[in-house]
PDB file of C-alpha atoms in Angstrom:
ATOM      1  CA  MET I   1      -0.183  -0.020   0.003  1.00 80.00           C
ATOM      2  CA  ALA I   2       2.822   2.443   0.891  1.00 84.00           C
ATOM      3  CA  LEU I   3       4.490   1.736  -2.300  1.00 84.00           C
ATOM      4  CA  GLU I   4       1.411   2.395  -4.248  1.00 84.00           C
ATOM      5  CA  VAL I   5       0.775   5.516  -2.730  1.00 87.00           C
ATOM      6  CA  ARG I   6       4.435   6.621  -3.521  1.00 86.00           C
ATOM      7  CA  ARG I   7       3.914   5.698  -7.149  1.00 84.00           C
ATOM      8  CA  GLY I   8       0.624   7.987  -7.178  1.00 84.00           C
ATOM      9  CA  LEU I   9       2.612  11.001  -5.764  1.00 87.00           C
ATOM     10  CA  ARG I  10       5.418  10.209  -8.238  1.00 86.00           C
ATOM     11  CA  ALA I  11       2.807  10.052 -11.156  1.00 82.00           C
ATOM     12  CA  ALA I  12       1.346  13.389  -9.579  1.00 84.00           C
ATOM     13  CA  GLY I  13       4.906  14.983 -10.464  1.00 88.00           C
ATOM     14  CA  VAL I  14       6.434  14.684  -6.732  1.00 89.00           C
ATOM     15  CA  PRO I  15      10.360  14.378  -7.273  1.00 90.00           C
ATOM     16  CA  GLU I  16      11.866  11.070  -6.130  1.00 84.00           C
ATOM     17  CA  HIS I  17      13.849  12.639  -3.277  1.00 83.00           C
ATOM     18  CA  GLU I  18      10.830  14.346  -1.691  1.00 83.00           C
ATOM     19  CA  LEU I  19       8.667  11.141  -1.116  1.00 80.00           C
ATOM     20  CA  ASP I  20       9.826  10.523   2.379  1.00 77.00           C
ATOM     21  CA  ALA I  21       8.657  14.047   3.059  1.00 82.00           C
ATOM     22  CA  HIS I  22       5.186  12.907   2.304  1.00 89.00           C
ATOM     23  CA  VAL I  23       4.987   9.207   3.233  1.00 91.00           C
ATOM     24  CA  LEU I  24       6.264   7.726   6.360  1.00 93.00           C
ATOM     25  CA  CYS I  25       5.457   4.018   7.479  1.00 93.00           C
ATOM     26  CA  LEU I  26       5.388   2.174  10.997  1.00 93.00           C
ATOM     27  CA  ASP I  27       5.238  -1.533  12.135  1.00 91.00           C
ATOM     28  CA  SER I  28       4.939  -2.873  15.549  1.00 87.00           C
ATOM     29  CA  LYS I  29       8.309  -1.525  16.566  1.00 89.00           C
ATOM     30  CA  GLY I  30       7.719   1.991  15.402  1.00 91.00           C
ATOM     31  CA  LEU I  31       8.698   4.334  12.599  1.00 93.00           C
ATOM     32  CA  LEU I  32      10.556   2.347   9.717  1.00 93.00           C
ATOM     33  CA  LEU I  33      14.090   3.906   9.136  1.00 92.00           C
ATOM     34  CA  THR I  34      16.824   2.868   6.964  1.00 91.00           C
ATOM     35  CA  ASP I  35      19.177   2.236   9.822  1.00 90.00           C
ATOM     36  CA  ARG I  36      17.301  -0.069  11.580  1.00 89.00           C
ATOM     37  CA  PRO I  37      18.910  -3.661  11.995  1.00 88.00           C
ATOM     38  CA  GLY I  38      17.401  -6.548  10.405  1.00 86.00           C
ATOM     39  CA  LEU I  39      14.876  -4.912   7.756  1.00 87.00           C
ATOM     40  CA  ASP I  40      13.972  -7.079   5.154  1.00 83.00           C
ATOM     41  CA  GLY I  41      13.351  -6.365   1.581  1.00 80.00           C
ATOM     42  CA  HIS I  42       9.818  -4.821   1.530  1.00 85.00           C
ATOM     43  CA  LYS I  43      10.184  -2.745   4.786  1.00 88.00           C
ATOM     44  CA  ARG I  44      13.570  -1.566   3.666  1.00 88.00           C
ATOM     45  CA  ALA I  45      11.933  -0.077   0.403  1.00 86.00           C
ATOM     46  CA  ILE I  46       9.468   1.973   2.452  1.00 88.00           C
ATOM     47  CA  ALA I  47      11.812   2.884   5.249  1.00 90.00           C
ATOM     48  CA  ALA I  48      12.724   6.594   5.446  1.00 89.00           C
ATOM     49  CA  ASP I  49      16.160   8.100   5.690  1.00 89.00           C
ATOM     50  CA  PRO I  50      17.217   8.718   9.487  1.00 90.00           C
ATOM     51  CA  SER I  51      17.932  12.461   8.427  1.00 90.00           C
ATOM     52  CA  ARG I  52      14.086  12.770   8.284  1.00 88.00           C
ATOM     53  CA  VAL I  53      13.806  12.487  11.925  1.00 89.00           C
ATOM     54  CA  ALA I  54      16.954  14.773  13.097  1.00 88.00           C
ATOM     55  CA  GLY I  55      15.834  16.665  15.847  1.00 88.00           C
ATOM     56  CA  TRP I  56      12.670  14.789  16.731  1.00 90.00           C
ATOM     57  CA  SER I  57      11.941  13.831  20.220  1.00 86.00           C
ATOM     58  CA  SER I  58      11.235  10.271  20.950  1.00 83.00           C
ATOM     59  CA  SER I  59       8.936   9.004  23.664  1.00 77.00           C
ATOM     60  CA  GLY I  60      11.233   6.082  24.623  1.00 68.00           C
ATOM     61  CA  GLU I  61      14.534   4.034  23.713  1.00 69.00           C
ATOM     62  CA  GLY I  62      15.087   6.235  20.672  1.00 71.00           C
ATOM     63  CA  ARG I  63      12.368   4.805  18.907  1.00 87.00           C
ATOM     64  CA  PHE I  64       9.465   6.662  17.476  1.00 93.00           C
ATOM     65  CA  GLY I  65       6.052   5.648  17.999  1.00 93.00           C
ATOM     66  CA  LEU I  66       2.788   6.685  16.122  1.00 95.00           C
ATOM     67  CA  LEU I  67       2.349   9.496  18.659  1.00 94.00           C
ATOM     68  CA  ASP I  68       5.722  10.647  18.248  1.00 95.00           C
ATOM     69  CA  VAL I  69       5.165  10.529  14.333  1.00 95.00           C
ATOM     70  CA  VAL I  70       1.898  12.577  14.337  1.00 95.00           C
ATOM     71  CA  ARG I  71       3.239  15.117  16.624  1.00 94.00           C
ATOM     72  CA  GLU I  72       6.424  15.591  14.607  1.00 94.00           C
ATOM     73  CA  PHE I  73       5.542  14.809  11.066  1.00 94.00           C
ATOM     74  CA  LYS I  74       2.031  16.597  11.120  1.00 94.00           C
ATOM     75  CA  PRO I  75       0.468  14.285   8.531  1.00 94.00           C
ATOM     76  CA  THR I  76      -2.715  15.004   6.918  1.00 94.00           C
ATOM     77  CA  VAL I  77      -3.737  11.513   6.371  1.00 95.00           C
ATOM     78  CA  LEU I  78      -3.736   8.489   8.670  1.00 96.00           C
ATOM     79  CA  ILE I  79      -3.981   4.935   7.185  1.00 95.00           C
ATOM     80  CA  GLY I  80      -4.249   2.033   9.362  1.00 94.00           C
ATOM     81  CA  ALA I  81      -3.516  -1.586   8.165  1.00 91.00           C
ATOM     82  CA  SER I  82      -2.064  -3.011  11.186  1.00 90.00           C
ATOM     83  CA  GLY I  83      -4.693  -5.313  12.520  1.00 90.00           C
ATOM     84  CA  ARG I  84      -4.166  -3.532  15.900  1.00 91.00           C
ATOM     85  CA  PRO I  85      -7.483  -2.650  17.304  1.00 92.00           C
ATOM     86  CA  SER I  86      -7.694   0.703  18.955  1.00 92.00           C
ATOM     87  CA  SER I  87      -4.457   1.752  18.015  1.00 95.00           C
ATOM     88  CA  PHE I  88      -5.593   5.282  16.740  1.00 96.00           C
ATOM     89  CA  THR I  89      -6.146   6.574  20.321  1.00 96.00           C
ATOM     90  CA  GLN I  90      -8.208   9.717  20.996  1.00 97.00           C
ATOM     91  CA  GLU I  91      -4.643  11.385  21.938  1.00 97.00           C
ATOM     92  CA  ILE I  92      -3.303  10.560  18.675  1.00 96.00           C
ATOM     93  CA  VAL I  93      -6.344  12.010  16.787  1.00 97.00           C
ATOM     94  CA  ALA I  94      -6.324  15.035  18.730  1.00 96.00           C
ATOM     95  CA  MET I  95      -2.666  15.477  18.057  1.00 95.00           C
ATOM     96  CA  MET I  96      -3.256  15.121  14.151  1.00 95.00           C
ATOM     97  CA  LEU I  97      -6.192  17.533  14.627  1.00 94.00           C
ATOM     98  CA  GLU I  98      -3.925  20.113  15.853  1.00 93.00           C
ATOM     99  CA  GLY I  99      -1.687  19.978  12.764  1.00 90.00           C
ATOM    100  CA  CYS I 100      -4.534  19.521  10.096  1.00 92.00           C
ATOM    101  CA  GLU I 101      -8.121  21.262  10.184  1.00 91.00           C
ATOM    102  CA  ARG I 102      -9.665  18.449   8.267  1.00 92.00           C
ATOM    103  CA  PRO I 103      -7.783  14.991   8.724  1.00 94.00           C
ATOM    104  CA  ILE I 104      -8.137  12.014   6.698  1.00 94.00           C
ATOM    105  CA  ILE I 105      -8.411   8.890   9.061  1.00 95.00           C
ATOM    106  CA  MET I 106      -8.749   5.385   7.298  1.00 95.00           C
ATOM    107  CA  PRO I 107      -8.745   2.507   9.764  1.00 95.00           C
ATOM    108  CA  ILE I 108      -9.070  -0.144   7.280  1.00 93.00           C
ATOM    109  CA  SER I 109      -8.092  -3.410   9.171  1.00 93.00           C
ATOM    110  CA  ASN I 110     -10.768  -5.716   9.068  1.00 89.00           C
ATOM    111  CA  PRO I 111     -13.061  -7.513  10.190  1.00 90.00           C
ATOM    112  CA  THR I 112     -14.649  -4.739  12.520  1.00 92.00           C
ATOM    113  CA  SER I 113     -12.983  -5.965  15.466  1.00 93.00           C
ATOM    114  CA  LEU I 114      -9.568  -5.305  14.392  1.00 94.00           C
ATOM    115  CA  ALA I 115     -10.034  -1.657  12.951  1.00 94.00           C
ATOM    116  CA  GLU I 116      -7.637   0.717  14.464  1.00 96.00           C
ATOM    117  CA  ALA I 117     -10.377   3.251  15.570  1.00 96.00           C
ATOM    118  CA  ARG I 118     -14.090   3.280  15.335  1.00 96.00           C
ATOM    119  CA  PRO I 119     -15.612   6.047  13.205  1.00 96.00           C
ATOM    120  CA  ASP I 120     -18.140   7.206  15.923  1.00 96.00           C
ATOM    121  CA  ASP I 121     -15.136   7.862  18.220  1.00 97.00           C
ATOM    122  CA  VAL I 122     -13.235   9.515  15.281  1.00 97.00           C
ATOM    123  CA  ILE I 123     -16.017  11.825  14.308  1.00 96.00           C
ATOM    124  CA  ARG I 124     -16.538  12.791  17.993  1.00 97.00           C
ATOM    125  CA  TRP I 125     -12.866  13.272  19.083  1.00 97.00           C
ATOM    126  CA  THR I 126     -12.343  15.709  16.066  1.00 96.00           C
ATOM    127  CA  ARG I 127     -15.790  17.419  16.489  1.00 95.00           C
ATOM    128  CA  GLY I 128     -17.142  16.128  13.185  1.00 94.00           C
ATOM    129  CA  VAL I 129     -14.492  17.366  10.783  1.00 93.00           C
ATOM    130  CA  ALA I 130     -12.587  14.572  10.255  1.00 93.00           C
ATOM    131  CA  VAL I 131     -12.863  12.261   6.817  1.00 92.00           C
ATOM    132  CA  VAL I 132     -13.318   9.060   7.591  1.00 94.00           C
ATOM    133  CA  GLY I 133     -13.043   5.572   5.442  1.00 93.00           C
ATOM    134  CA  THR I 134     -12.874   2.180   6.856  1.00 94.00           C
ATOM    135  CA  GLY I 135     -12.291  -1.505   5.811  1.00 91.00           C
ATOM    136  CA  SER I 136     -15.170  -3.030   7.426  1.00 89.00           C
ATOM    137  CA  PRO I 137     -18.802  -1.886   7.440  1.00 90.00           C
ATOM    138  CA  PHE I 138     -19.753   0.718  10.103  1.00 94.00           C
ATOM    139  CA  PRO I 139     -23.082   2.289  10.644  1.00 94.00           C
ATOM    140  CA  SER I 140     -23.665   6.093   9.952  1.00 94.00           C
ATOM    141  CA  VAL I 141     -22.764   8.549  12.598  1.00 95.00           C
ATOM    142  CA  GLU I 142     -24.695  11.515  13.470  1.00 96.00           C
ATOM    143  CA  TYR I 143     -22.835  14.507  15.114  1.00 95.00           C
ATOM    144  CA  GLY I 144     -23.770  18.211  15.239  1.00 91.00           C
ATOM    145  CA  GLY I 145     -27.026  17.727  13.288  1.00 93.00           C
ATOM    146  CA  LEU I 146     -24.918  16.226  10.251  1.00 93.00           C
ATOM    147  CA  LEU I 147     -25.287  12.533   9.466  1.00 94.00           C
ATOM    148  CA  HIS I 148     -21.698  11.172   8.487  1.00 94.00           C
ATOM    149  CA  HIS I 149     -22.055   7.986   6.022  1.00 92.00           C
ATOM    150  CA  ILE I 150     -18.965   5.912   6.617  1.00 93.00           C
ATOM    151  CA  GLY I 151     -17.607   4.798   3.501  1.00 89.00           C
ATOM    152  CA  GLN I 152     -16.280   1.197   3.090  1.00 90.00           C
ATOM    153  CA  GLY I 153     -13.013   0.440   1.081  1.00 87.00           C
ATOM    154  CA  ASN I 154     -14.073  -3.059   0.137  1.00 82.00           C
ATOM    155  CA  ASN I 155     -11.707  -4.578  -2.452  1.00 86.00           C
ATOM    156  CA  ALA I 156     -14.845  -5.460  -4.504  1.00 89.00           C
ATOM    157  CA  LEU I 157     -14.684  -2.018  -5.687  1.00 92.00           C
ATOM    158  CA  VAL I 158     -11.631  -2.780  -7.799  1.00 93.00           C
ATOM    159  CA  PHE I 159     -10.873  -6.167  -8.321  1.00 93.00           C
ATOM    160  CA  PRO I 160     -13.894  -7.227 -10.427  1.00 94.00           C
ATOM    161  CA  GLY I 161     -12.937  -4.376 -12.816  1.00 96.00           C
ATOM    162  CA  LEU I 162      -9.355  -5.134 -12.886  1.00 96.00           C
ATOM    163  CA  GLY I 163     -10.315  -8.798 -14.088  1.00 96.00           C
ATOM    164  CA  LEU I 164     -12.723  -7.605 -16.448  1.00 97.00           C
ATOM    165  CA  GLY I 165     -10.494  -4.795 -18.056  1.00 97.00           C
ATOM    166  CA  ALA I 166      -7.745  -7.352 -18.495  1.00 97.00           C
ATOM    167  CA  ALA I 167      -9.843 -10.128 -19.982  1.00 97.00           C
ATOM    168  CA  ALA I 168     -11.739  -7.828 -22.184  1.00 97.00           C
ATOM    169  CA  VAL I 169      -8.549  -6.318 -23.998  1.00 97.00           C
ATOM    170  CA  ASP I 170      -6.674  -9.724 -23.887  1.00 97.00           C
ATOM    171  CA  ALA I 171      -3.971  -8.541 -21.510  1.00 97.00           C
ATOM    172  CA  THR I 172      -0.695 -10.945 -21.296  1.00 97.00           C
ATOM    173  CA  TRP I 173       0.255  -9.066 -18.034  1.00 96.00           C
ATOM    174  CA  MET I 174      -0.462  -6.432 -15.446  1.00 95.00           C
ATOM    175  CA  PRO I 175       1.696  -3.467 -14.608  1.00 93.00           C
ATOM    176  CA  ASP I 176       1.374  -1.473 -11.717  1.00 89.00           C
ATOM    177  CA  SER I 177       0.139   1.298 -13.775  1.00 91.00           C
ATOM    178  CA  ALA I 178      -3.236  -0.941 -14.289  1.00 94.00           C
ATOM    179  CA  PHE I 179      -3.869  -0.887 -10.375  1.00 92.00           C
ATOM    180  CA  ALA I 180      -3.135   3.059 -10.319  1.00 90.00           C
ATOM    181  CA  ALA I 181      -5.752   3.425 -13.252  1.00 94.00           C
ATOM    182  CA  ALA I 182      -8.409   1.490 -11.308  1.00 94.00           C
ATOM    183  CA  ALA I 183      -7.809   3.653  -8.329  1.00 91.00           C
ATOM    184  CA  GLN I 184      -8.043   6.888 -10.423  1.00 92.00           C
ATOM    185  CA  ALA I 185     -11.226   5.648 -11.859  1.00 95.00           C
ATOM    186  CA  LEU I 186     -12.807   4.869  -8.230  1.00 93.00           C
ATOM    187  CA  PHE I 187     -11.851   8.382  -7.269  1.00 90.00           C
ATOM    188  CA  GLU I 188     -13.165   9.997 -10.493  1.00 91.00           C
ATOM    189  CA  TYR I 189     -16.385   8.110 -10.262  1.00 91.00           C
ATOM    190  CA  THR I 190     -16.804   8.973  -6.392  1.00 87.00           C
ATOM    191  CA  ALA I 191     -15.509  12.670  -6.295  1.00 77.00           C
ATOM    192  CA  PRO I 192     -18.486  14.623  -7.871  1.00 72.00           C
ATOM    193  CA  SER I 193     -20.712  13.068  -5.045  1.00 68.00           C
ATOM    194  CA  ILE I 194     -18.545  14.362  -2.227  1.00 69.00           C
ATOM    195  CA  ARG I 195     -20.279  16.610   0.172  1.00 78.00           C
ATOM    196  CA  PRO I 196     -20.331  17.218   3.962  1.00 79.00           C
ATOM    197  CA  GLY I 197     -21.279  13.684   5.553  1.00 85.00           C
ATOM    198  CA  ALA I 198     -20.916  11.807   2.363  1.00 86.00           C
ATOM    199  CA  PRO I 199     -18.945   8.659   2.221  1.00 87.00           C
ATOM    200  CA  ILE I 200     -15.610   8.678   0.370  1.00 88.00           C
ATOM    201  CA  PHE I 201     -16.477   5.334  -1.268  1.00 89.00           C
ATOM    202  CA  PRO I 202     -19.393   4.800  -3.382  1.00 88.00           C
ATOM    203  CA  PRO I 203     -21.785   1.989  -1.951  1.00 85.00           C
ATOM    204  CA  LEU I 204     -21.649  -1.643  -2.891  1.00 85.00           C
ATOM    205  CA  ARG I 205     -25.115  -1.513  -4.574  1.00 88.00           C
ATOM    206  CA  ARG I 206     -23.307   0.315  -7.500  1.00 90.00           C
ATOM    207  CA  LEU I 207     -20.622  -2.127  -8.038  1.00 92.00           C
ATOM    208  CA  ARG I 208     -21.789  -3.045 -11.299  1.00 93.00           C
ATOM    209  CA  GLU I 209     -21.435   0.706 -12.454  1.00 94.00           C
ATOM    210  CA  VAL I 210     -18.104   1.031 -10.720  1.00 95.00           C
ATOM    211  CA  SER I 211     -16.820  -2.075 -12.025  1.00 96.00           C
ATOM    212  CA  ARG I 212     -17.583  -1.244 -15.768  1.00 96.00           C
ATOM    213  CA  ARG I 213     -15.699   2.288 -15.260  1.00 96.00           C
ATOM    214  CA  VAL I 214     -12.841   0.670 -13.733  1.00 97.00           C
ATOM    215  CA  ALA I 215     -12.701  -1.906 -16.337  1.00 98.00           C
ATOM    216  CA  VAL I 216     -12.376   0.661 -19.124  1.00 98.00           C
ATOM    217  CA  ALA I 217      -9.757   2.838 -17.329  1.00 98.00           C
ATOM    218  CA  VAL I 218      -7.564  -0.734 -16.698  1.00 98.00           C
ATOM    219  CA  GLY I 219      -8.234  -1.896 -20.208  1.00 98.00           C
ATOM    220  CA  GLN I 220      -6.974   1.503 -21.954  1.00 98.00           C
ATOM    221  CA  THR I 221      -3.918   1.392 -19.596  1.00 97.00           C
ATOM    222  CA  LEU I 222      -3.246  -1.966 -20.500  1.00 98.00           C
ATOM    223  CA  VAL I 223      -3.339  -1.089 -24.371  1.00 98.00           C
ATOM    224  CA  ASN I 224      -1.220   2.083 -23.641  1.00 97.00           C
ATOM    225  CA  GLU I 225       1.476   0.226 -21.588  1.00 96.00           C
ATOM    226  CA  GLY I 226       1.457  -2.455 -24.465  1.00 96.00           C
ATOM    227  CA  ALA I 227       0.437  -5.248 -22.277  1.00 97.00           C
ATOM    228  CA  ALA I 228      -2.500  -5.804 -24.689  1.00 97.00           C
ATOM    229  CA  PRO I 229      -3.085  -5.670 -28.392  1.00 96.00           C
ATOM    230  CA  PRO I 230      -3.531  -2.214 -29.947  1.00 97.00           C
ATOM    231  CA  LEU I 231      -7.131  -1.043 -29.589  1.00 97.00           C
ATOM    232  CA  THR I 232      -8.977   2.327 -29.753  1.00 96.00           C
ATOM    233  CA  PRO I 233     -10.597   3.954 -26.778  1.00 96.00           C
ATOM    234  CA  GLN I 234     -13.949   3.018 -28.247  1.00 97.00           C
ATOM    235  CA  GLN I 235     -12.945  -0.516 -29.201  1.00 97.00           C
ATOM    236  CA  VAL I 236     -12.011  -0.834 -25.424  1.00 97.00           C
ATOM    237  CA  GLU I 237     -15.471   0.252 -24.323  1.00 96.00           C
ATOM    238  CA  ASP I 238     -17.049  -2.010 -26.608  1.00 97.00           C
ATOM    239  CA  ARG I 239     -15.136  -4.981 -25.428  1.00 97.00           C
ATOM    240  CA  VAL I 240     -15.706  -4.286 -21.817  1.00 97.00           C
ATOM    241  CA  ALA I 241     -19.626  -3.550 -22.547  1.00 95.00           C
ATOM    242  CA  GLY I 242     -19.788  -6.824 -24.608  1.00 94.00           C
ATOM    243  CA  ALA I 243     -18.284  -8.902 -21.859  1.00 93.00           C
ATOM    244  CA  VAL I 244     -20.333  -7.538 -18.911  1.00 89.00           C
ATOM    245  CA  TRP I 245     -23.141 -10.265 -18.108  1.00 84.00           C
ATOM    246  CA  GLU I 246     -26.674  -9.006 -17.989  1.00 80.00           C
ATOM    247  CA  PRO I 247     -29.423 -10.809 -15.931  1.00 81.00           C
ATOM    248  CA  ASP I 248     -31.711 -10.715 -19.021  1.00 80.00           C
ATOM    249  CA  TYR I 249     -34.163 -13.782 -19.085  1.00 81.00           C
ATOM    250  CA  LEU I 250     -36.541 -14.756 -21.750  1.00 80.00           C
ATOM    251  CA  PRO I 251     -40.370 -14.688 -20.619  1.00 83.00           C
ATOM    252  CA  TYR I 252     -41.611 -17.634 -18.926  1.00 78.00           C
ATOM    253  CA  ARG I 253     -44.468 -19.427 -20.754  1.00 76.00           C
ATOM    254  CA  VAL I 254     -46.999 -21.910 -19.258  1.00 76.00           C
ATOM    255  CA  GLY I 255     -47.211 -24.917 -21.279  1.00 69.00           C
ATOM    256  CA  GLU I 256     -50.052 -27.395 -21.677  1.00 65.00           C
ATOM    257  CA  GLU I 257     -48.203 -29.909 -19.323  1.00 62.00           C
ATOM    258  CA  ASP I 258     -47.459 -27.206 -16.645  1.00 56.00           C
ATOM    259  CA  ALA I 259     -51.326 -26.214 -16.684  1.00 57.00           C
ATOM    260  CA  ALA I 260     -52.618 -29.704 -16.492  1.00 58.00           C
ATOM    261  CA  GLY I 261     -50.385 -30.477 -13.646  1.00 55.00           C
TER     262      GLY I 261
END
């Protein structure tokens, strides 16, 4: 996930040497830094240079926990994929609010019992200003006369479209850019509906429409990347449309045997 966020920032024009200034990652032992002994491959790829924390104060043993990072780094987005329930405490959320007037807080671990925080707590701790998305289904939260609908970042919003787009254009491999295209398509589908209290993900009842949008974006990206045969944008759309199953049944007619029975 962290690598995909960095790819997105890179695609948006953020220079490589500035990525550490935008994305920091922690595990159960604290902030990931490249000088930590025993870092394995994937953690080393997302670890920050120790110079990034020069002058920071630590809560203990020279390690930087989540509260330390929020206090010193002043993030605007907090994503939880740790599977550690209640790790986004009120103190951490309040500290984040001090450095960001409208923080985005996403406790996406699932099932519900493993979420890093409950949406109703986050909304209350931030006096209703936080943007909240989760990985599990949660009920809406009412605060200050406004109903906050909690969007669920279910992988079903992306994966069916990924497979449909790849199959429709006869792709032979899946580059990272296909996943980025799927995320962008989901964002573009959702963004026009964003309003105070609105969920940041579309509801699952719109899954067919979302999947079709994602599939077209993925299919076109695969063509552009050379991972699929050359096709025009219209051909990509037509192929996706032709591959979508429609529940269209012939009308049932009662026969003589059915009537006699």
